[in-house]
PDB file of C-alpha atoms and ligand atoms in Angstrom:
ATOM      1  CA  MET A   1       5.369   8.866  -3.887  1.00  0.00           C
ATOM      2  CA  LYS A   2       3.225   7.913  -0.921  1.00  0.00           C
ATOM      3  CA  PHE A   3       4.194   5.015   1.341  1.00  0.00           C
ATOM      4  CA  PHE A   4       1.554   2.643   2.646  1.00  0.00           C
ATOM      5  CA  VAL A   5       2.486  -0.319   4.817  1.00  0.00           C
ATOM      6  CA  ASP A   6       1.145  -3.729   3.857  1.00  0.00           C
ATOM      7  CA  THR A   7       0.369  -5.410   7.191  1.00  0.00           C
ATOM      8  CA  ALA A   8      -2.250  -5.798   9.907  1.00  0.00           C
ATOM      9  CA  GLU A   9       0.341  -5.942  12.698  1.00  0.00           C
ATOM     10  CA  THR A  10      -0.415  -2.859  14.815  1.00  0.00           C
ATOM     11  CA  ARG A  11       2.952  -2.868  16.629  1.00  0.00           C
ATOM     12  CA  GLU A  12       4.773  -2.520  13.298  1.00  0.00           C
ATOM     13  CA  ILE A  13       2.329   0.113  12.026  1.00  0.00           C
ATOM     14  CA  ARG A  14       2.768   2.168  15.207  1.00  0.00           C
ATOM     15  CA  GLU A  15       6.592   2.154  14.877  1.00  0.00           C
ATOM     16  CA  LEU A  16       6.426   3.256  11.241  1.00  0.00           C
ATOM     17  CA  ALA A  17       3.736   5.883  11.916  1.00  0.00           C
ATOM     18  CA  GLU A  18       6.025   7.429  14.560  1.00  0.00           C
ATOM     19  CA  LEU A  19       8.619   8.104  11.830  1.00  0.00           C
ATOM     20  CA  GLY A  20       6.138  10.433  10.142  1.00  0.00           C
ATOM     21  CA  LEU A  21       6.628   8.699   6.781  1.00  0.00           C
ATOM     22  CA  LEU A  22       3.475   6.606   6.640  1.00  0.00           C
ATOM     23  CA  ASP A  23       0.643   7.711   4.355  1.00  0.00           C
ATOM     24  CA  GLY A  24      -1.690   4.738   4.751  1.00  0.00           C
ATOM     25  CA  VAL A  25      -2.116   1.002   5.348  1.00  0.00           C
ATOM     26  CA  THR A  26      -3.306  -1.915   3.239  1.00  0.00           C
ATOM     27  CA  THR A  27      -4.733  -5.124   4.663  1.00  0.00           C
ATOM     28  CA  ASN A  28      -6.194  -8.195   3.008  1.00  0.00           C
ATOM     29  CA  PRO A  29      -7.809 -11.405   4.320  1.00  0.00           C
ATOM     30  CA  SER A  30      -4.429 -13.196   4.430  1.00  0.00           C
ATOM     31  CA  LEU A  31      -2.836 -10.382   6.472  1.00  0.00           C
ATOM     32  CA  ILE A  32      -5.806 -10.400   8.906  1.00  0.00           C
ATOM     33  CA  MET A  33      -5.376 -14.164   9.229  1.00  0.00           C
ATOM     34  CA  LYS A  34      -1.636 -13.715   9.936  1.00  0.00           C
ATOM     35  CA  ALA A  35      -2.350 -11.075  12.603  1.00  0.00           C
ATOM     36  CA  GLY A  36      -4.718 -13.555  14.293  1.00  0.00           C
ATOM     37  CA  ARG A  37      -7.082 -10.773  15.394  1.00  0.00           C
ATOM     38  CA  ASP A  38     -10.735  -9.849  14.964  1.00  0.00           C
ATOM     39  CA  ILE A  39     -11.059  -7.830  11.732  1.00  0.00           C
ATOM     40  CA  PHE A  40     -13.144  -5.049  13.282  1.00  0.00           C
ATOM     41  CA  GLU A  41     -10.988  -4.643  16.368  1.00  0.00           C
ATOM     42  CA  VAL A  42      -7.683  -4.634  14.505  1.00  0.00           C
ATOM     43  CA  THR A  43      -8.908  -2.438  11.634  1.00  0.00           C
ATOM     44  CA  LYS A  44     -10.276   0.164  14.059  1.00  0.00           C
ATOM     45  CA  GLU A  45      -6.940   0.200  15.897  1.00  0.00           C
ATOM     46  CA  ILE A  46      -5.078   0.688  12.582  1.00  0.00           C
ATOM     47  CA  CYS A  47      -7.408   3.530  11.557  1.00  0.00           C
ATOM     48  CA  ASP A  48      -6.597   5.293  14.830  1.00  0.00           C
ATOM     49  CA  LEU A  49      -2.840   4.976  14.177  1.00  0.00           C
ATOM     50  CA  VAL A  50      -2.754   6.606  10.723  1.00  0.00           C
ATOM     51  CA  ASP A  51      -4.588   9.553   9.188  1.00  0.00           C
ATOM     52  CA  GLY A  52      -4.440   8.223   5.618  1.00  0.00           C
ATOM     53  CA  PRO A  53      -6.452   5.524   3.855  1.00  0.00           C
ATOM     54  CA  VAL A  54      -6.689   2.075   5.475  1.00  0.00           C
ATOM     55  CA  SER A  55      -7.753  -0.577   2.982  1.00  0.00           C
ATOM     56  CA  ALA A  56     -10.175  -3.189   4.307  1.00  0.00           C
ATOM     57  CA  GLU A  57     -11.162  -5.916   1.861  1.00  0.00           C
ATOM     58  CA  VAL A  58     -14.627  -7.338   1.218  1.00  0.00           C
ATOM     59  CA  THR A  59     -14.879 -11.118   1.102  1.00  0.00           C
ATOM     60  CA  ALA A  60     -18.226 -11.485  -0.693  1.00  0.00           C
ATOM     61  CA  THR A  61     -17.874 -12.154  -4.425  1.00  0.00           C
ATOM     62  CA  ASP A  62     -21.296 -10.923  -5.600  1.00  0.00           C
ATOM     63  CA  PHE A  63     -22.334  -7.276  -5.969  1.00  0.00           C
ATOM     64  CA  ASP A  64     -25.030  -7.276  -3.273  1.00  0.00           C
ATOM     65  CA  GLY A  65     -22.802  -9.069  -0.792  1.00  0.00           C
ATOM     66  CA  MET A  66     -19.915  -6.688  -1.478  1.00  0.00           C
ATOM     67  CA  MET A  67     -22.144  -3.650  -0.996  1.00  0.00           C
ATOM     68  CA  LYS A  68     -23.451  -5.024   2.328  1.00  0.00           C
ATOM     69  CA  GLU A  69     -19.943  -5.777   3.586  1.00  0.00           C
ATOM     70  CA  ALA A  70     -18.644  -2.410   2.342  1.00  0.00           C
ATOM     71  CA  ALA A  71     -21.356  -0.597   4.336  1.00  0.00           C
ATOM     72  CA  ILE A  72     -20.314  -2.468   7.489  1.00  0.00           C
ATOM     73  CA  LEU A  73     -16.558  -1.933   6.948  1.00  0.00           C
ATOM     74  CA  ALA A  74     -17.030   1.763   6.117  1.00  0.00           C
ATOM     75  CA  LYS A  75     -18.574   2.323   9.555  1.00  0.00           C
ATOM     76  CA  ILE A  76     -15.273   1.382  11.256  1.00  0.00           C
ATOM     77  CA  ALA A  77     -13.716   4.821  10.605  1.00  0.00           C
ATOM     78  CA  SER A  78     -13.776   7.734   8.175  1.00  0.00           C
ATOM     79  CA  ASN A  79     -10.388   6.753   6.669  1.00  0.00           C
ATOM     80  CA  ILE A  80     -11.511   3.272   5.573  1.00  0.00           C
ATOM     81  CA  CYS A  81     -10.859   2.533   1.904  1.00  0.00           C
ATOM     82  CA  ILE A  82     -12.965  -0.384   0.689  1.00  0.00           C
ATOM     83  CA  LYS A  83     -10.957  -2.991  -1.212  1.00  0.00           C
ATOM     84  CA  VAL A  84     -12.770  -4.926  -3.924  1.00  0.00           C
ATOM     85  CA  PRO A  85     -11.420  -7.574  -6.304  1.00  0.00           C
ATOM     86  CA  LEU A  86     -10.964  -6.892 -10.002  1.00  0.00           C
ATOM     87  CA  THR A  87     -14.030  -8.832 -11.201  1.00  0.00           C
ATOM     88  CA  PRO A  88     -17.181  -7.612 -12.978  1.00  0.00           C
ATOM     89  CA  ASP A  89     -19.073  -7.552  -9.654  1.00  0.00           C
ATOM     90  CA  GLY A  90     -16.094  -5.920  -7.949  1.00  0.00           C
ATOM     91  CA  LEU A  91     -15.989  -3.096 -10.495  1.00  0.00           C
ATOM     92  CA  LYS A  92     -19.764  -2.673 -10.356  1.00  0.00           C
ATOM     93  CA  ALA A  93     -19.418  -2.267  -6.580  1.00  0.00           C
ATOM     94  CA  CYS A  94     -16.472   0.101  -7.128  1.00  0.00           C
ATOM     95  CA  LYS A  95     -18.598   2.347  -9.347  1.00  0.00           C
ATOM     96  CA  ALA A  96     -21.525   2.366  -6.905  1.00  0.00           C
ATOM     97  CA  LEU A  97     -19.279   3.029  -3.899  1.00  0.00           C
ATOM     98  CA  THR A  98     -17.183   5.787  -5.473  1.00  0.00           C
ATOM     99  CA  ASP A  99     -20.346   7.434  -6.871  1.00  0.00           C
ATOM    100  CA  GLY A 100     -21.473   7.559  -3.227  1.00  0.00           C
ATOM    101  CA  GLY A 101     -18.217   9.223  -2.132  1.00  0.00           C
ATOM    102  CA  GLN A 102     -16.524   6.136  -0.683  1.00  0.00           C
ATOM    103  CA  MET A 103     -12.766   5.566  -1.283  1.00  0.00           C
ATOM    104  CA  VAL A 104     -12.179   2.287  -3.154  1.00  0.00           C
ATOM    105  CA  ASN A 105      -9.023   0.275  -3.805  1.00  0.00           C
ATOM    106  CA  VAL A 106      -9.371  -2.263  -6.637  1.00  0.00           C
ATOM    107  CA  THR A 107      -7.123  -5.216  -5.871  1.00  0.00           C
ATOM    108  CA  LEU A 108      -5.714  -8.259  -7.686  1.00  0.00           C
ATOM    109  CA  CYS A 109      -4.820  -6.339 -10.845  1.00  0.00           C
ATOM    110  CA  PHE A 110      -2.478  -8.191 -13.207  1.00  0.00           C
ATOM    111  CA  SER A 111      -2.972  -6.459 -16.576  1.00  0.00           C
ATOM    112  CA  ALA A 112      -3.110  -2.980 -18.081  1.00  0.00           C
ATOM    113  CA  ASN A 113      -6.602  -3.630 -19.450  1.00  0.00           C
ATOM    114  CA  GLN A 114      -7.834  -4.528 -15.968  1.00  0.00           C
ATOM    115  CA  ALA A 115      -6.354  -1.246 -14.691  1.00  0.00           C
ATOM    116  CA  LEU A 116      -8.127   0.649 -17.491  1.00  0.00           C
ATOM    117  CA  LEU A 117     -11.458  -0.906 -16.456  1.00  0.00           C
ATOM    118  CA  ALA A 118     -10.869  -0.005 -12.798  1.00  0.00           C
ATOM    119  CA  ALA A 119     -10.149   3.625 -13.699  1.00  0.00           C
ATOM    120  CA  LYS A 120     -13.344   3.768 -15.773  1.00  0.00           C
ATOM    121  CA  ALA A 121     -15.198   2.399 -12.722  1.00  0.00           C
ATOM    122  CA  GLY A 122     -13.904   5.397 -10.744  1.00  0.00           C
ATOM    123  CA  ALA A 123     -11.432   3.525  -8.516  1.00  0.00           C
ATOM    124  CA  SER A 124      -9.536   5.722  -6.062  1.00  0.00           C
ATOM    125  CA  PHE A 125      -6.615   3.256  -6.176  1.00  0.00           C
ATOM    126  CA  ILE A 126      -5.618   0.403  -8.488  1.00  0.00           C
ATOM    127  CA  SER A 127      -3.411  -2.294  -6.934  1.00  0.00           C
ATOM    128  CA  PRO A 128      -1.217  -4.068  -9.503  1.00  0.00           C
ATOM    129  CA  PHE A 129       0.621  -6.989  -7.843  1.00  0.00           C
ATOM    130  CA  VAL A 130       4.198  -6.734  -9.112  1.00  0.00           C
ATOM    131  CA  GLY A 131       5.749  -9.483  -6.959  1.00  0.00           C
ATOM    132  CA  ARG A 132       3.208 -12.114  -7.944  1.00  0.00           C
ATOM    133  CA  LEU A 133       3.828 -11.281 -11.624  1.00  0.00           C
ATOM    134  CA  ASP A 134       7.606 -11.569 -11.136  1.00  0.00           C
ATOM    135  CA  ASP A 135       6.979 -14.913  -9.387  1.00  0.00           C
ATOM    136  CA  ILE A 136       5.568 -16.339 -12.648  1.00  0.00           C
ATOM    137  CA  SER A 137       8.412 -14.862 -14.740  1.00  0.00           C
ATOM    138  CA  ASN A 138       6.407 -11.858 -15.945  1.00  0.00           C
ATOM    139  CA  ASP A 139       7.682  -8.303 -15.472  1.00  0.00           C
ATOM    140  CA  GLY A 140       5.688  -6.634 -12.698  1.00  0.00           C
ATOM    141  CA  MET A 141       7.277  -3.221 -13.180  1.00  0.00           C
ATOM    142  CA  GLU A 142       6.534  -3.271 -16.906  1.00  0.00           C
ATOM    143  CA  LEU A 143       2.860  -3.387 -15.922  1.00  0.00           C
ATOM    144  CA  ILE A 144       3.322  -0.293 -13.744  1.00  0.00           C
ATOM    145  CA  SER A 145       4.841   1.584 -16.715  1.00  0.00           C
ATOM    146  CA  GLU A 146       1.957   0.548 -18.959  1.00  0.00           C
ATOM    147  CA  ILE A 147      -0.667   1.674 -16.447  1.00  0.00           C
ATOM    148  CA  ARG A 148       1.168   5.014 -15.898  1.00  0.00           C
ATOM    149  CA  THR A 149       1.105   5.641 -19.667  1.00  0.00           C
ATOM    150  CA  ILE A 150      -2.563   4.712 -20.051  1.00  0.00           C
ATOM    151  CA  TYR A 151      -3.709   6.781 -17.067  1.00  0.00           C
ATOM    152  CA  ASP A 152      -1.671   9.784 -18.262  1.00  0.00           C
ATOM    153  CA  ASN A 153      -3.017   9.402 -21.830  1.00  0.00           C
ATOM    154  CA  TYR A 154      -6.562   9.939 -20.585  1.00  0.00           C
ATOM    155  CA  GLY A 155      -6.053  11.965 -17.407  1.00  0.00           C
ATOM    156  CA  PHE A 156      -7.469   9.270 -15.132  1.00  0.00           C
ATOM    157  CA  GLU A 157      -7.120  10.293 -11.486  1.00  0.00           C
ATOM    158  CA  THR A 158      -7.043   6.731 -10.134  1.00  0.00           C
ATOM    159  CA  GLU A 159      -3.841   6.396  -8.093  1.00  0.00           C
ATOM    160  CA  ILE A 160      -1.441   3.589  -9.008  1.00  0.00           C
ATOM    161  CA  LEU A 161      -0.779   1.696  -5.771  1.00  0.00           C
ATOM    162  CA  VAL A 162       2.094  -0.715  -6.382  1.00  0.00           C
ATOM    163  CA  ALA A 163       1.332  -3.868  -4.376  1.00  0.00           C
ATOM    164  CA  SER A 164       2.952  -7.244  -3.719  1.00  0.00           C
ATOM    165  CA  VAL A 165       6.259  -5.456  -3.235  1.00  0.00           C
ATOM    166  CA  ARG A 166       9.094  -7.858  -2.489  1.00  0.00           C
ATOM    167  CA  GLY A 167      12.151  -5.633  -2.077  1.00  0.00           C
ATOM    168  CA  VAL A 168      13.733  -2.187  -2.174  1.00  0.00           C
ATOM    169  CA  ASN A 169      14.301  -2.287  -5.934  1.00  0.00           C
ATOM    170  CA  HIS A 170      10.560  -2.526  -6.518  1.00  0.00           C
ATOM    171  CA  VAL A 171      10.181   0.693  -4.504  1.00  0.00           C
ATOM    172  CA  LYS A 172      12.877   2.524  -6.482  1.00  0.00           C
ATOM    173  CA  GLN A 173      11.478   1.372  -9.816  1.00  0.00           C
ATOM    174  CA  ALA A 174       7.952   2.377  -8.774  1.00  0.00           C
ATOM    175  CA  ALA A 175       9.200   5.877  -7.905  1.00  0.00           C
ATOM    176  CA  LEU A 176      11.171   6.182 -11.168  1.00  0.00           C
ATOM    177  CA  ILE A 177       8.081   5.244 -13.178  1.00  0.00           C
ATOM    178  CA  GLY A 178       5.964   7.729 -11.253  1.00  0.00           C
ATOM    179  CA  ALA A 179       3.620   5.396  -9.387  1.00  0.00           C
ATOM    180  CA  ASP A 180       1.497   7.306  -6.875  1.00  0.00           C
ATOM    181  CA  VAL A 181       1.832   4.888  -3.963  1.00  0.00           C
ATOM    182  CA  ALA A 182       3.804   1.795  -2.972  1.00  0.00           C
ATOM    183  CA  THR A 183       2.402  -0.484  -0.292  1.00  0.00           C
ATOM    184  CA  VAL A 184       5.372  -2.093   1.308  1.00  0.00           C
ATOM    185  CA  PRO A 185       5.910  -4.849   3.891  1.00  0.00           C
ATOM    186  CA  PRO A 186       7.416  -3.369   7.121  1.00  0.00           C
ATOM    187  CA  ALA A 187      10.805  -5.088   6.608  1.00  0.00           C
ATOM    188  CA  VAL A 188      11.148  -3.529   3.141  1.00  0.00           C
ATOM    189  CA  LEU A 189      10.252  -0.084   4.473  1.00  0.00           C
ATOM    190  CA  TRP A 190      12.966  -0.338   7.131  1.00  0.00           C
ATOM    191  CA  ALA A 191      15.430  -1.638   4.531  1.00  0.00           C
ATOM    192  CA  LEU A 192      14.970   1.592   2.523  1.00  0.00           C
ATOM    193  CA  PHE A 193      16.976   3.436   5.211  1.00  0.00           C
ATOM    194  CA  LYS A 194      19.957   1.157   4.918  1.00  0.00           C
ATOM    195  CA  HIS A 195      23.269   1.882   3.227  1.00  0.00           C
ATOM    196  CA  PRO A 196      26.628   0.521   4.459  1.00  0.00           C
ATOM    197  CA  LEU A 197      28.321   3.870   3.768  1.00  0.00           C
ATOM    198  CA  THR A 198      25.789   5.647   6.020  1.00  0.00           C
ATOM    199  CA  ASP A 199      26.649   3.281   8.900  1.00  0.00           C
ATOM    200  CA  LYS A 200      30.397   3.534   8.236  1.00  0.00           C
ATOM    201  CA  GLY A 201      30.300   7.334   7.875  1.00  0.00           C
ATOM    202  CA  LEU A 202      28.322   7.799  11.090  1.00  0.00           C
ATOM    203  CA  GLU A 203      30.700   5.532  12.992  1.00  0.00           C
ATOM    204  CA  ALA A 204      33.692   7.604  11.795  1.00  0.00           C
ATOM    205  CA  PHE A 205      32.037  10.945  12.633  1.00  0.00           C
ATOM    206  CA  LEU A 206      31.163   9.744  16.145  1.00  0.00           C
ATOM    207  CA  ALA A 207      34.680   8.419  16.743  1.00  0.00           C
ATOM    208  CA  ASP A 208      36.226  11.761  15.660  1.00  0.00           C
ATOM    209  CA  TRP A 209      33.714  13.705  17.723  1.00  0.00           C
ATOM    210  CA  ALA A 210      34.586  11.692  20.841  1.00  0.00           C
ATOM    211  CA  LYS A 211      38.247  12.653  20.310  1.00  0.00           C
ATOM    212  CA  THR A 212      37.361  16.365  20.528  1.00  0.00           C
ATOM    213  CA  GLY A 213      35.974  15.899  24.048  1.00  0.00           C
ATOM    214  CA  GLN A 214      33.174  18.373  23.196  1.00  0.00           C
ATOM    215  CA  LYS A 215      29.404  18.201  23.831  1.00  0.00           C
ATOM    216  CA  ILE A 216      26.540  19.998  22.129  1.00  0.00           C
ATOM    217  CA  GLY A 217      24.339  21.297  24.924  1.00  0.00           C
ATOM    218  CA  ALA A 218      24.480  20.351  28.602  1.00  0.00           C
TER     219      ALA A 218
HETATM  220  C1  E4P B   1      -1.891  -5.251  -0.936  1.00  0.00           C
HETATM  221  O1  E4P B   1      -2.853  -4.553  -1.026  1.00  0.00           O
HETATM  222  C2  E4P B   1      -1.830  -6.637  -1.421  1.00  0.00           C
HETATM  223  O2  E4P B   1      -2.877  -7.383  -0.899  1.00  0.00           O
HETATM  224  C3  E4P B   1      -0.499  -7.245  -1.086  1.00  0.00           C
HETATM  225  O3  E4P B   1       0.524  -6.312  -1.428  1.00  0.00           O
HETATM  226  C4  E4P B   1      -0.259  -8.596  -1.698  1.00  0.00           C
HETATM  227  O4  E4P B   1       1.082  -8.970  -1.457  1.00  0.00           O
HETATM  228  P1  E4P B   1       1.594 -10.466  -1.607  1.00  0.00           P
HETATM  229  O5  E4P B   1       1.635 -10.825  -3.047  1.00  0.00           O
HETATM  230  O6  E4P B   1       2.965 -10.438  -0.987  1.00  0.00           O
HETATM  231  O7  E4P B   1       0.634 -11.334  -0.839  1.00  0.00           O
END
């Protein structure tokens, strides 16, 4: 499963990219607002930090407006993935953009039927929002299973990008189901490393090693 990070904070992206585990980045208008930076400046900086897809979202809601904004955003870098909302105009734009060779991430997906439409529109990625579904007492991960089944039934190549991830269990469940990508807030990505027995075991090994008085290398 690929890991994208869900943020527009370049300091956090740089730290994660240095680990060699980052496959891409997703942004949205709220994340750009939180970063407090110019969209073009910050998106360009992000595209220089990672080789993989960097999702940049259109804010127009009509087809022509989306296409105009997509053309502008696509010029930022070759790894830009245009993010469009799951609406009739959004999917029309998705079809036109992917037909032209542009990567597209269809966002704000909350049902299996919406995911089916996005795949038919040629989406490169579908972003089902699991956390927001859980927030309203639905089962976000059940949606991921449904989409996996539907895409496998028909051989759709659209990648399932699990979004609105709230914790490490979402990541594990996404991987068990066979989602293609999880876009994860930085704190959740760091939390994936953590296990108390790892910390305890390392502490014990280092204490025993110190008792030997040895060194590896000079
Ligand atoms: C990513 O592409 C989505 O915009 C993001 O994961 C939404 O997450 P949220 O529900 O925490 O805002």
